[in-house]
Amino acid sequence: EVQLVESGGGLVQPGGSLRLSCAASGFSFSTYWMSWVRQAPGKGLEWVANIKEDGSEKYYVDSVKGRFTISRDNAKNSLYLQMNSLRAEDTAVYYCARGVLRYFDWGQGTLVIVSS
Amino acid sequence: QSALTQPASVSGSPGQSITISCTGTSSDVGSYNYVSWYQQHPGKAPQLMIYDVSNRPSGVSNRFSGSKSGNTASLTISGLQAEDEADYYCGSYTSSSTHVFGGGTKLTVL
């Protein structure tokens, strides 16, 4: 059974940083693109970033370019999202998802609140 | 990176059929057969219902079907049931190797 478990969310002040993690199990992690998708409270889904199987390609939504960095550690079956210069509009539940063309599997999400 | 366009809400009575549209551009929906649909109940993670325009994952009811014409994809739910009441999102791969979602459609079963 595929499992994706996010962690690392919490309350952070504007301008602060946070690192999200996603622990993957139940599939061959190193052979899949992985993605981060977020959902602001009461709003729709927004794709954030994706990363190729070997980490050699990374893509971001314009609103986080230069502030967020997606990475992975295939030896640890883990996906990460380093978030710097956080803004109030980054407040959301952040989901990790398996894939790039479509998302068969999602984690339960981790809540990030950016507020003073 | 503009969101795909979906109606904000649709409704139908039990047993009826409804269709949700999803309009993109020639850089996403129109260029690839990588349109997917997700169902999300309150407080839950999204669940894939349709992928690659018209394919159903194992375990998803055959009451759910998808199609595409040009830059517009559609999700049809036939034989509406109370448990179908949820938010539905379309998504598409894009020519920039990114992904884009629709704004979401709230389905109300009357």
mmCIF file of C-alpha atoms in Angstrom:
data_model
loop_
_atom_site.group_PDB
_atom_site.id
_atom_site.type_symbol
_atom_site.label_atom_id
_atom_site.label_comp_id
_atom_site.label_asym_id
_atom_site.label_seq_id
_atom_site.Cartn_x
_atom_site.Cartn_y
_atom_site.Cartn_z
ATOM 1 C CA GLU A 1 0.000 0.000 0.000
ATOM 2 C CA VAL A 2 1.295 3.415 -0.983
ATOM 3 C CA GLN A 3 1.732 5.800 1.941
ATOM 4 C CA LEU A 4 2.761 9.436 1.878
ATOM 5 C CA VAL A 5 3.161 11.136 5.248
ATOM 6 C CA GLU A 6 3.873 14.850 5.416
ATOM 7 C CA SER A 7 5.365 16.617 8.404
ATOM 8 C CA GLY A 8 6.983 19.892 9.333
ATOM 9 C CA GLY A 9 4.056 22.261 9.146
ATOM 10 C CA GLY A 10 3.274 24.825 11.791
ATOM 11 C CA LEU A 11 2.983 28.500 12.621
ATOM 12 C CA VAL A 12 5.694 30.772 11.274
ATOM 13 C CA GLN A 13 6.080 34.533 11.099
ATOM 14 C CA PRO A 14 6.106 36.383 7.782
ATOM 15 C CA GLY A 15 9.614 36.286 6.338
ATOM 16 C CA GLY A 16 10.400 33.073 8.163
ATOM 17 C CA SER A 17 11.358 29.646 6.914
ATOM 18 C CA LEU A 18 9.988 26.132 7.212
ATOM 19 C CA ARG A 19 11.014 22.764 5.823
ATOM 20 C CA LEU A 20 8.342 20.241 4.960
ATOM 21 C CA SER A 21 9.055 16.539 4.645
ATOM 22 C CA CYS A 22 7.157 13.709 3.012
ATOM 23 C CA ALA A 23 7.995 10.120 3.934
ATOM 24 C CA ALA A 24 7.077 7.685 1.188
ATOM 25 C CA SER A 25 6.528 3.942 1.401
ATOM 26 C CA GLY A 26 4.848 1.125 -0.498
ATOM 27 C CA PHE A 27 6.353 1.910 -3.892
ATOM 28 C CA SER A 28 9.703 2.377 -5.580
ATOM 29 C CA PHE A 29 10.221 6.025 -4.643
ATOM 30 C CA SER A 30 13.287 6.562 -6.812
ATOM 31 C CA THR A 31 11.365 5.734 -9.990
ATOM 32 C CA TYR A 32 8.660 8.378 -9.663
ATOM 33 C CA TRP A 33 8.418 12.101 -10.147
ATOM 34 C CA MET A 34 7.047 13.701 -6.993
ATOM 35 C CA SER A 35 5.085 16.890 -6.455
ATOM 36 C CA TRP A 36 3.847 19.341 -3.832
ATOM 37 C CA VAL A 37 0.315 20.723 -4.043
ATOM 38 C CA ARG A 38 -1.186 23.221 -1.617
ATOM 39 C CA GLN A 39 -4.659 24.355 -0.656
ATOM 40 C CA ALA A 40 -5.313 27.623 1.112
ATOM 41 C CA PRO A 41 -8.155 27.584 3.651
ATOM 42 C CA GLY A 42 -11.465 27.441 1.819
ATOM 43 C CA LYS A 43 -9.746 27.644 -1.562
ATOM 44 C CA GLY A 44 -8.877 25.307 -4.409
ATOM 45 C CA LEU A 45 -5.872 23.177 -5.174
ATOM 46 C CA GLU A 46 -2.699 24.866 -6.369
ATOM 47 C CA TRP A 47 0.226 22.958 -7.802
ATOM 48 C CA VAL A 48 3.479 24.165 -6.204
ATOM 49 C CA ALA A 49 6.437 22.184 -7.515
ATOM 50 C CA ASN A 50 7.625 18.896 -8.926
ATOM 51 C CA ILE A 51 10.915 17.023 -9.119
ATOM 52 C CA LYS A 52 12.203 14.338 -11.445
ATOM 53 C CA GLU A 53 13.099 10.864 -10.247
ATOM 54 C CA ASP A 54 16.802 11.654 -9.877
ATOM 55 C CA GLY A 55 16.331 15.285 -8.824
ATOM 56 C CA SER A 56 17.856 16.609 -12.046
ATOM 57 C CA GLU A 57 14.766 18.598 -13.056
ATOM 58 C CA LYS A 58 12.638 20.813 -10.846
ATOM 59 C CA TYR A 59 9.731 23.096 -11.722
ATOM 60 C CA TYR A 60 7.850 25.653 -9.668
ATOM 61 C CA VAL A 61 4.730 27.775 -9.816
ATOM 62 C CA ASP A 62 5.694 31.390 -10.457
ATOM 63 C CA SER A 63 4.544 32.606 -7.047
ATOM 64 C CA VAL A 64 7.146 30.537 -5.175
ATOM 65 C CA LYS A 65 10.111 30.733 -7.554
ATOM 66 C CA GLY A 66 13.214 31.930 -5.751
ATOM 67 C CA ARG A 67 11.642 31.280 -2.338
ATOM 68 C CA PHE A 68 10.832 27.545 -2.285
ATOM 69 C CA THR A 69 13.132 24.646 -3.108
ATOM 70 C CA ILE A 70 11.963 21.111 -3.751
ATOM 71 C CA SER A 71 14.401 18.273 -3.145
ATOM 72 C CA ARG A 72 14.457 14.561 -2.485
ATOM 73 C CA ASP A 73 16.597 11.886 -0.864
ATOM 74 C CA ASN A 74 16.002 8.598 -2.648
ATOM 75 C CA ALA A 75 18.059 6.709 -0.076
ATOM 76 C CA LYS A 76 15.606 7.842 2.588
ATOM 77 C CA ASN A 77 12.470 7.658 0.405
ATOM 78 C CA SER A 78 11.796 11.254 1.299
ATOM 79 C CA LEU A 79 10.617 14.413 -0.433
ATOM 80 C CA TYR A 80 11.232 17.901 0.921
ATOM 81 C CA LEU A 81 10.055 21.458 0.432
ATOM 82 C CA GLN A 82 12.252 24.209 1.828
ATOM 83 C CA MET A 83 10.173 27.347 2.157
ATOM 84 C CA ASN A 84 11.896 30.685 2.732
ATOM 85 C CA SER A 85 10.644 34.277 2.850
ATOM 86 C CA LEU A 86 7.202 33.020 3.737
ATOM 87 C CA ARG A 87 4.202 35.262 3.153
ATOM 88 C CA ALA A 88 0.671 35.270 4.508
ATOM 89 C CA GLU A 89 -0.547 33.987 1.141
ATOM 90 C CA ASP A 90 1.542 30.831 1.588
ATOM 91 C CA THR A 91 -0.816 29.754 4.380
ATOM 92 C CA ALA A 92 -2.238 26.425 3.245
ATOM 93 C CA VAL A 93 -2.370 22.701 3.693
ATOM 94 C CA TYR A 94 0.569 21.274 1.787
ATOM 95 C CA TYR A 95 0.169 17.845 0.203
ATOM 96 C CA CYS A 96 2.832 15.680 -1.332
ATOM 97 C CA ALA A 97 1.657 13.636 -4.274
ATOM 98 C CA ARG A 98 3.135 10.849 -6.359
ATOM 99 C CA GLY A 99 3.563 11.619 -10.016
ATOM 100 C CA VAL A 100 3.758 14.472 -12.471
ATOM 101 C CA LEU A 101 1.124 13.816 -15.147
ATOM 102 C CA ARG A 102 -1.568 12.766 -12.713
ATOM 103 C CA TYR A 103 -1.694 12.098 -8.977
ATOM 104 C CA PHE A 104 -2.812 8.649 -7.932
ATOM 105 C CA ASP A 105 -1.628 9.053 -4.365
ATOM 106 C CA TRP A 106 -1.717 11.924 -1.903
ATOM 107 C CA GLY A 107 -0.596 12.396 1.664
ATOM 108 C CA GLN A 108 -2.931 13.654 4.368
ATOM 109 C CA GLY A 109 -1.363 17.116 4.235
ATOM 110 C CA THR A 110 0.447 19.350 6.692
ATOM 111 C CA LEU A 111 -0.832 22.797 7.639
ATOM 112 C CA VAL A 112 1.398 25.831 7.301
ATOM 113 C CA ILE A 113 0.198 29.091 8.849
ATOM 114 C CA VAL A 114 2.112 32.268 8.136
ATOM 115 C CA SER A 115 1.086 34.916 10.632
ATOM 116 C CA SER A 116 2.523 37.338 13.141
ATOM 117 C CA GLN B 1 0.118 29.586 -15.189
ATOM 118 C CA SER B 2 -3.556 30.518 -15.112
ATOM 119 C CA ALA B 3 -5.946 28.115 -13.437
ATOM 120 C CA LEU B 4 -8.242 26.027 -15.575
ATOM 121 C CA THR B 5 -11.825 27.295 -15.647
ATOM 122 C CA GLN B 6 -14.548 25.300 -13.933
ATOM 123 C CA PRO B 7 -18.075 26.293 -12.904
ATOM 124 C CA ALA B 8 -18.185 27.210 -9.221
ATOM 125 C CA SER B 9 -21.123 24.943 -8.523
ATOM 126 C CA VAL B 10 -23.411 22.347 -10.052
ATOM 127 C CA SER B 11 -26.311 20.447 -8.586
ATOM 128 C CA GLY B 12 -28.505 17.504 -9.388
ATOM 129 C CA SER B 13 -31.039 15.167 -7.859
ATOM 130 C CA PRO B 14 -30.296 11.574 -6.932
ATOM 131 C CA GLY B 15 -30.297 9.369 -10.008
ATOM 132 C CA GLN B 16 -29.696 12.230 -12.407
ATOM 133 C CA SER B 17 -26.544 12.940 -14.397
ATOM 134 C CA ILE B 18 -24.389 16.039 -14.192
ATOM 135 C CA THR B 19 -21.434 17.279 -16.207
ATOM 136 C CA ILE B 20 -18.625 19.527 -15.019
ATOM 137 C CA SER B 21 -16.592 21.365 -17.620
ATOM 138 C CA CYS B 22 -12.920 22.312 -17.410
ATOM 139 C CA THR B 23 -11.552 24.811 -19.916
ATOM 140 C CA GLY B 24 -7.860 25.370 -20.452
ATOM 141 C CA THR B 25 -5.654 26.460 -23.302
ATOM 142 C CA SER B 26 -3.588 25.012 -26.112
ATOM 143 C CA SER B 27 -0.677 24.874 -23.641
ATOM 144 C CA ASP B 28 -2.357 22.429 -21.311
ATOM 145 C CA VAL B 29 -5.723 20.716 -21.856
ATOM 146 C CA GLY B 30 -5.601 21.203 -25.609
ATOM 147 C CA SER B 31 -2.117 19.797 -26.042
ATOM 148 C CA TYR B 32 -2.081 16.718 -23.858
ATOM 149 C CA ASN B 33 -4.334 13.837 -22.937
ATOM 150 C CA TYR B 34 -3.139 14.229 -19.346
ATOM 151 C CA VAL B 35 -6.318 15.642 -17.877
ATOM 152 C CA SER B 36 -7.312 14.253 -14.505
ATOM 153 C CA TRP B 37 -10.231 14.758 -12.133
ATOM 154 C CA TYR B 38 -10.161 14.701 -8.338
ATOM 155 C CA GLN B 39 -12.911 14.394 -5.767
ATOM 156 C CA GLN B 40 -12.418 16.033 -2.389
ATOM 157 C CA HIS B 41 -14.662 15.694 0.621
ATOM 158 C CA PRO B 42 -14.363 18.269 3.424
ATOM 159 C CA GLY B 43 -11.226 17.840 5.485
ATOM 160 C CA LYS B 44 -9.921 15.035 3.284
ATOM 161 C CA ALA B 45 -7.159 14.724 0.739
ATOM 162 C CA PRO B 46 -8.152 14.731 -2.935
ATOM 163 C CA GLN B 47 -8.871 11.385 -4.581
ATOM 164 C CA LEU B 48 -8.177 10.644 -8.223
ATOM 165 C CA MET B 49 -11.393 9.770 -10.077
ATOM 166 C CA ILE B 50 -10.374 10.047 -13.742
ATOM 167 C CA TYR B 51 -6.929 10.192 -15.325
ATOM 168 C CA ASP B 52 -5.632 10.688 -18.860
ATOM 169 C CA VAL B 53 -8.988 12.205 -19.898
ATOM 170 C CA SER B 54 -11.148 9.122 -19.592
ATOM 171 C CA ASN B 55 -9.515 6.371 -17.550
ATOM 172 C CA ARG B 56 -10.846 5.265 -14.180
ATOM 173 C CA PRO B 57 -8.511 4.045 -11.435
ATOM 174 C CA SER B 58 -9.295 0.705 -9.912
ATOM 175 C CA GLY B 59 -12.093 1.011 -7.391
ATOM 176 C CA VAL B 60 -13.734 4.107 -8.859
ATOM 177 C CA SER B 61 -17.360 3.632 -9.852
ATOM 178 C CA ASN B 62 -18.155 3.413 -13.551
ATOM 179 C CA ARG B 63 -20.712 6.147 -12.921
ATOM 180 C CA PHE B 64 -17.776 8.522 -13.367
ATOM 181 C CA SER B 65 -16.603 9.213 -16.896
ATOM 182 C CA GLY B 66 -14.434 11.774 -18.641
ATOM 183 C CA SER B 67 -13.995 13.230 -22.096
ATOM 184 C CA LYS B 68 -12.225 16.029 -23.908
ATOM 185 C CA SER B 69 -12.809 18.203 -26.942
ATOM 186 C CA GLY B 70 -10.253 20.813 -27.909
ATOM 187 C CA ASN B 71 -9.323 22.889 -24.891
ATOM 188 C CA THR B 72 -12.245 21.689 -22.780
ATOM 189 C CA ALA B 73 -12.486 18.530 -20.709
ATOM 190 C CA SER B 74 -15.593 17.239 -18.998
ATOM 191 C CA LEU B 75 -16.455 15.000 -16.078
ATOM 192 C CA THR B 76 -19.832 13.283 -16.098
ATOM 193 C CA ILE B 77 -21.345 11.610 -13.078
ATOM 194 C CA SER B 78 -24.364 9.465 -13.830
ATOM 195 C CA GLY B 79 -26.849 8.035 -11.359
ATOM 196 C CA LEU B 80 -26.037 10.705 -8.775
ATOM 197 C CA GLN B 81 -25.774 9.492 -5.211
ATOM 198 C CA ALA B 82 -25.651 11.406 -1.962
ATOM 199 C CA GLU B 83 -22.017 10.408 -1.395
ATOM 200 C CA ASP B 84 -21.031 12.121 -4.655
ATOM 201 C CA GLU B 85 -21.566 15.492 -2.973
ATOM 202 C CA ALA B 86 -18.068 16.954 -2.822
ATOM 203 C CA ASP B 87 -15.686 19.376 -4.497
ATOM 204 C CA TYR B 88 -14.293 18.346 -7.869
ATOM 205 C CA TYR B 89 -11.090 19.596 -9.436
ATOM 206 C CA CYS B 90 -9.662 19.072 -12.869
ATOM 207 C CA GLY B 91 -5.937 19.107 -13.476
ATOM 208 C CA SER B 92 -3.687 19.090 -16.506
ATOM 209 C CA TYR B 93 -0.031 18.681 -17.323
ATOM 210 C CA THR B 94 1.328 21.702 -19.194
ATOM 211 C CA SER B 95 3.849 22.473 -21.906
ATOM 212 C CA SER B 96 6.112 24.023 -19.242
ATOM 213 C CA SER B 97 6.426 20.679 -17.427
ATOM 214 C CA THR B 98 4.254 22.086 -14.673
ATOM 215 C CA HIS B 99 0.749 21.211 -13.582
ATOM 216 C CA VAL B 100 -2.357 23.339 -13.336
ATOM 217 C CA PHE B 101 -5.652 22.767 -11.540
ATOM 218 C CA GLY B 102 -9.088 24.187 -12.044
ATOM 219 C CA GLY B 103 -10.677 26.420 -9.458
ATOM 220 C CA GLY B 104 -12.943 23.629 -8.281
ATOM 221 C CA THR B 105 -16.647 22.854 -8.574
ATOM 222 C CA LYS B 106 -18.904 22.218 -5.624
ATOM 223 C CA LEU B 107 -21.382 19.458 -6.410
ATOM 224 C CA THR B 108 -24.603 19.518 -4.437
ATOM 225 C CA VAL B 109 -26.897 16.512 -4.496
ATOM 226 C CA LEU B 110 -30.384 17.888 -3.903
#
